[in-house]
Amino acid sequence: MWLLNFAHQHKLLRVWRLHTPASVSAVRFQVESYHFSAALRCPEDRRLNPGARRRLSVQHKPADRQERAAQSGAFKNETFQKRYQRRGDDCRVSAELRKLCLEDFPADKEMQRRQKSAPASKAEESEIVFGVAPCLLALTQGRRKAWKLFVKEGESSRRASVIKVCEEAHQKGVQVHRVSKKDLDKMSSGAVHQGVCLQASPLRYLTEDSANKGKDSSLPLWLVLERIQDPMNLGAILRSAYFLGVDRVVSSLRHSCPLSPVVSKASSGVMEVIGVYGYENLGDMLKMKAAQGWHVVGTVGPEAEVPVTKCSDFQMTKPTLLLMGGEGEGLSQELLSLCQTLLTIPAGRDLFPGIESLNVSVATGILLHSLLHSRRLSDDENQRYLLHHRHKRN
């Protein structure tokens, strides 16, 4: 009798599902399946013989099975979306509660304060400047935004040079932290840091529009660098250019090393003082300067099969651009074709094959000294010429 009643109820449910909406039917299907399964798992069902259990299993048609699967999938998808929405709301509320809890703890307040003092976005990305001179000049020149100064703990922090850096950082409101040598080695990637590292914003190449218009000398000399890729060479070149009195340093942006902390250390901090101008197309800049009356001077090796002038024989008489090419290949053919004069450094002896050239930073220093010496001679001659004519007038 119980079996007949159950089969009759099941038949009525199937007829009712054919005349109801899909969503309601899906819910009813879940209820039906639950009660059906519960009936199979109840203790009374265990007394049934295997034959009766087989009669309890409902045989569905293939089409009916597909309909049940589609309805079950739709119901599960809807349930999952509701659960996911509730879970997102719970996460949002949890985050707010977590924030309220953090504000009640002084230790977490200190952590939040430290996080605010550190760079928090790409607009405030930072790098580690290392070395006494680069850190000191980075603080005094103000071209970087500094956040933290790390000093090696121990006796080395009592050196006069390190104390001067710490005093400058204190005046600028930069936090000073005592750390181990191991930490400094990790910050500087194993480079010579001299017990001092500075977390600061990076330096970029200047553009013609963003740079300050400084006054050049009466006979300016610009140093133009193409494809210098070694940061140690670039740092040494900047140091020589600053020491000898170059009016401006220009570099190609493509295939050139960035203005990194390694360059600053190799320049003994000169990179923090002078700006380096970057150009996407050096050729256009050289053409414009040549049209304005500048002298475009290139450099080649002594073995070049083109007319060359010894650097000691060159006399600088008008605004000049000195071009230096990168390691190995030198100047590109495009820039060589724009040069009005090609200079070379003669060797003082017969050279063995493979060592006929100089390092680019050394060659740059020699050429700059030669050109700037000729400029001083020209200035002296001009002064004597002016004094002579003034004497005649009197």
mmCIF file of N, CA, C and O in Angstrom, residues 41-83:
data_model
loop_
_atom_site.group_PDB
_atom_site.id
_atom_site.type_symbol
_atom_site.label_atom_id
_atom_site.label_comp_id
_atom_site.label_asym_id
_atom_site.label_seq_id
_atom_site.Cartn_x
_atom_site.Cartn_y
_atom_site.Cartn_z
ATOM 1 N N ARG A 41 16.970 6.240 2.285
ATOM 2 C CA ARG A 41 17.934 6.106 3.358
ATOM 3 C C ARG A 41 17.281 5.875 4.723
ATOM 4 O O ARG A 41 17.969 5.715 5.719
ATOM 5 N N CYS A 42 15.948 5.906 4.814
ATOM 6 C CA CYS A 42 15.296 5.772 6.107
ATOM 7 C C CYS A 42 15.419 4.338 6.616
ATOM 8 O O CYS A 42 15.548 3.399 5.826
ATOM 9 N N PRO A 43 15.349 4.134 7.927
ATOM 10 C CA PRO A 43 15.499 2.775 8.472
ATOM 11 C C PRO A 43 14.440 1.831 7.984
ATOM 12 O O PRO A 43 14.700 0.648 7.816
ATOM 13 N N GLU A 44 13.204 2.333 7.771
ATOM 14 C CA GLU A 44 12.150 1.440 7.343
ATOM 15 C C GLU A 44 12.450 0.855 5.984
ATOM 16 O O GLU A 44 12.041 -0.250 5.673
ATOM 17 N N ASP A 45 13.188 1.593 5.156
ATOM 18 C CA ASP A 45 13.474 1.128 3.801
ATOM 19 C C ASP A 45 14.399 -0.062 3.812
ATOM 20 O O ASP A 45 14.475 -0.794 2.844
ATOM 21 N N ARG A 46 15.147 -0.262 4.901
ATOM 22 C CA ARG A 46 16.091 -1.362 4.942
ATOM 23 C C ARG A 46 15.380 -2.699 5.020
ATOM 24 O O ARG A 46 15.959 -3.741 4.714
ATOM 25 N N ARG A 47 14.088 -2.701 5.497
ATOM 26 C CA ARG A 47 13.343 -3.956 5.606
ATOM 27 C C ARG A 47 12.838 -4.436 4.264
ATOM 28 O O ARG A 47 12.345 -5.538 4.138
ATOM 29 N N LEU A 48 12.907 -3.578 3.277
ATOM 30 C CA LEU A 48 12.418 -3.985 1.958
ATOM 31 C C LEU A 48 13.365 -4.972 1.342
ATOM 32 O O LEU A 48 14.581 -4.905 1.512
ATOM 33 N N ASN A 49 12.795 -5.924 0.584
ATOM 34 C CA ASN A 49 13.645 -6.913 -0.078
ATOM 35 C C ASN A 49 14.244 -6.311 -1.335
ATOM 36 O O ASN A 49 13.809 -5.260 -1.802
ATOM 37 N N PRO A 50 15.282 -6.898 -1.921
ATOM 38 C CA PRO A 50 15.908 -6.344 -3.138
ATOM 39 C C PRO A 50 14.934 -6.146 -4.271
ATOM 40 O O PRO A 50 15.052 -5.206 -5.045
ATOM 41 N N GLY A 51 13.953 -7.035 -4.391
ATOM 42 C CA GLY A 51 13.003 -6.865 -5.480
ATOM 43 C C GLY A 51 12.194 -5.604 -5.333
ATOM 44 O O GLY A 51 11.925 -4.893 -6.299
ATOM 45 N N ALA A 52 11.773 -5.308 -4.100
ATOM 46 C CA ALA A 52 11.009 -4.087 -3.855
ATOM 47 C C ALA A 52 11.857 -2.859 -4.118
ATOM 48 O O ALA A 52 11.382 -1.853 -4.625
ATOM 49 N N ARG A 53 13.187 -2.911 -3.738
ATOM 50 C CA ARG A 53 14.065 -1.777 -3.998
ATOM 51 C C ARG A 53 14.219 -1.521 -5.488
ATOM 52 O O ARG A 53 14.283 -0.373 -5.930
ATOM 53 N N ARG A 54 14.268 -2.598 -6.252
ATOM 54 C CA ARG A 54 14.369 -2.389 -7.706
ATOM 55 C C ARG A 54 13.109 -1.745 -8.241
ATOM 56 O O ARG A 54 13.158 -0.935 -9.162
ATOM 57 N N ARG A 55 11.933 -2.110 -7.667
ATOM 58 C CA ARG A 55 10.700 -1.478 -8.132
ATOM 59 C C ARG A 55 10.635 -0.007 -7.743
ATOM 60 O O ARG A 55 9.971 0.786 -8.369
ATOM 61 N N LEU A 56 11.362 0.345 -6.637
ATOM 62 C CA LEU A 56 11.361 1.743 -6.227
ATOM 63 C C LEU A 56 12.138 2.630 -7.192
ATOM 64 O O LEU A 56 11.854 3.815 -7.299
ATOM 65 N N SER A 57 13.148 2.100 -7.840
ATOM 66 C CA SER A 57 13.929 2.914 -8.786
ATOM 67 C C SER A 57 13.077 3.319 -9.949
ATOM 68 O O SER A 57 12.408 2.486 -10.550
ATOM 69 N N VAL A 58 13.053 4.583 -10.248
ATOM 70 C CA VAL A 58 12.194 5.137 -11.290
ATOM 71 C C VAL A 58 12.931 5.072 -12.606
ATOM 72 O O VAL A 58 14.068 5.559 -12.722
ATOM 73 N N GLN A 59 12.341 4.500 -13.614
ATOM 74 C CA GLN A 59 12.920 4.413 -14.953
ATOM 75 C C GLN A 59 12.413 5.589 -15.776
ATOM 76 O O GLN A 59 11.209 5.727 -15.979
ATOM 77 N N HIS A 60 13.370 6.471 -16.208
ATOM 78 C CA HIS A 60 13.003 7.659 -16.985
ATOM 79 C C HIS A 60 13.379 7.449 -18.423
ATOM 80 O O HIS A 60 14.316 6.720 -18.757
ATOM 81 N N LYS A 61 12.689 8.132 -19.269
ATOM 82 C CA LYS A 61 13.015 8.128 -20.687
ATOM 83 C C LYS A 61 14.245 8.986 -20.933
ATOM 84 O O LYS A 61 14.560 9.863 -20.140
ATOM 85 N N PRO A 62 14.968 8.776 -22.056
ATOM 86 C CA PRO A 62 16.151 9.610 -22.362
ATOM 87 C C PRO A 62 15.821 11.084 -22.406
ATOM 88 O O PRO A 62 16.575 11.900 -21.910
ATOM 89 N N ALA A 63 14.683 11.454 -23.000
ATOM 90 C CA ALA A 63 14.331 12.864 -23.099
ATOM 91 C C ALA A 63 14.090 13.454 -21.714
ATOM 92 O O ALA A 63 14.465 14.587 -21.414
ATOM 93 N N ASP A 64 13.472 12.639 -20.835
ATOM 94 C CA ASP A 64 13.210 13.116 -19.485
ATOM 95 C C ASP A 64 14.513 13.306 -18.724
ATOM 96 O O ASP A 64 14.664 14.237 -17.938
ATOM 97 N N ARG A 65 15.500 12.437 -18.947
ATOM 98 C CA ARG A 65 16.794 12.591 -18.287
ATOM 99 C C ARG A 65 17.494 13.873 -18.726
ATOM 100 O O ARG A 65 18.079 14.590 -17.907
ATOM 101 N N GLN A 66 17.449 14.167 -20.014
ATOM 102 C CA GLN A 66 18.061 15.409 -20.511
ATOM 103 C C GLN A 66 17.394 16.638 -19.909
ATOM 104 O O GLN A 66 18.049 17.630 -19.553
ATOM 105 N N GLU A 67 16.072 16.584 -19.776
ATOM 106 C CA GLU A 67 15.350 17.714 -19.190
ATOM 107 C C GLU A 67 15.750 17.910 -17.736
ATOM 108 O O GLU A 67 15.970 19.029 -17.272
ATOM 109 N N ARG A 68 15.872 16.764 -16.986
ATOM 110 C CA ARG A 68 16.266 16.866 -15.590
ATOM 111 C C ARG A 68 17.686 17.435 -15.462
ATOM 112 O O ARG A 68 17.970 18.254 -14.586
ATOM 113 N N ALA A 69 18.598 16.995 -16.344
ATOM 114 C CA ALA A 69 19.983 17.480 -16.280
ATOM 115 C C ALA A 69 20.060 18.979 -16.556
ATOM 116 O O ALA A 69 20.798 19.711 -15.895
ATOM 117 N N ALA A 70 19.293 19.455 -17.541
ATOM 118 C CA ALA A 70 19.298 20.882 -17.866
ATOM 119 C C ALA A 70 18.742 21.703 -16.707
ATOM 120 O O ALA A 70 19.277 22.751 -16.339
ATOM 121 N N GLN A 71 17.643 21.214 -16.108
ATOM 122 C CA GLN A 71 17.065 21.949 -14.992
ATOM 123 C C GLN A 71 18.001 21.963 -13.792
ATOM 124 O O GLN A 71 18.143 22.961 -13.096
ATOM 125 N N SER A 72 18.638 20.800 -13.539
ATOM 126 C CA SER A 72 19.573 20.741 -12.409
ATOM 127 C C SER A 72 20.758 21.670 -12.623
ATOM 128 O O SER A 72 21.206 22.352 -11.701
ATOM 129 N N GLY A 73 21.282 21.742 -13.871
ATOM 130 C CA GLY A 73 22.401 22.637 -14.159
ATOM 131 C C GLY A 73 22.022 24.095 -13.969
ATOM 132 O O GLY A 73 22.794 24.880 -13.424
ATOM 133 N N ALA A 74 20.824 24.488 -14.423
ATOM 134 C CA ALA A 74 20.383 25.865 -14.259
ATOM 135 C C ALA A 74 20.238 26.218 -12.787
ATOM 136 O O ALA A 74 20.620 27.301 -12.335
ATOM 137 N N PHE A 75 19.707 25.253 -12.005
ATOM 138 C CA PHE A 75 19.530 25.520 -10.578
ATOM 139 C C PHE A 75 20.885 25.661 -9.871
ATOM 140 O O PHE A 75 21.094 26.543 -9.051
ATOM 141 N N LYS A 76 21.852 24.788 -10.229
ATOM 142 C CA LYS A 76 23.177 24.864 -9.607
ATOM 143 C C LYS A 76 23.881 26.170 -9.963
ATOM 144 O O LYS A 76 24.556 26.774 -9.130
ATOM 145 N N ASN A 77 23.730 26.607 -11.225
ATOM 146 C CA ASN A 77 24.364 27.857 -11.637
ATOM 147 C C ASN A 77 23.793 29.039 -10.860
ATOM 148 O O ASN A 77 24.513 29.917 -10.388
ATOM 149 N N GLU A 78 22.482 29.059 -10.713
ATOM 150 C CA GLU A 78 21.846 30.147 -9.976
ATOM 151 C C GLU A 78 22.270 30.129 -8.504
ATOM 152 O O GLU A 78 22.555 31.166 -7.905
ATOM 153 N N THR A 79 22.335 28.930 -7.932
ATOM 154 C CA THR A 79 22.750 28.806 -6.534
ATOM 155 C C THR A 79 24.182 29.254 -6.331
ATOM 156 O O THR A 79 24.532 29.926 -5.368
ATOM 157 N N PHE A 80 25.071 28.885 -7.306
ATOM 158 C CA PHE A 80 26.480 29.268 -7.207
ATOM 159 C C PHE A 80 26.650 30.791 -7.262
ATOM 160 O O PHE A 80 27.423 31.369 -6.514
ATOM 161 N N GLN A 81 25.885 31.431 -8.164
ATOM 162 C CA GLN A 81 25.976 32.886 -8.266
ATOM 163 C C GLN A 81 25.519 33.562 -6.977
ATOM 164 O O GLN A 81 26.133 34.534 -6.514
ATOM 165 N N LYS A 82 24.473 33.056 -6.373
ATOM 166 C CA LYS A 82 24.011 33.662 -5.129
ATOM 167 C C LYS A 82 25.033 33.474 -4.022
ATOM 168 O O LYS A 82 25.321 34.394 -3.263
ATOM 169 N N ARG A 83 25.620 32.263 -3.950
ATOM 170 C CA ARG A 83 26.625 32.016 -2.909
ATOM 171 C C ARG A 83 27.854 32.883 -3.131
ATOM 172 O O ARG A 83 28.456 33.402 -2.191
#
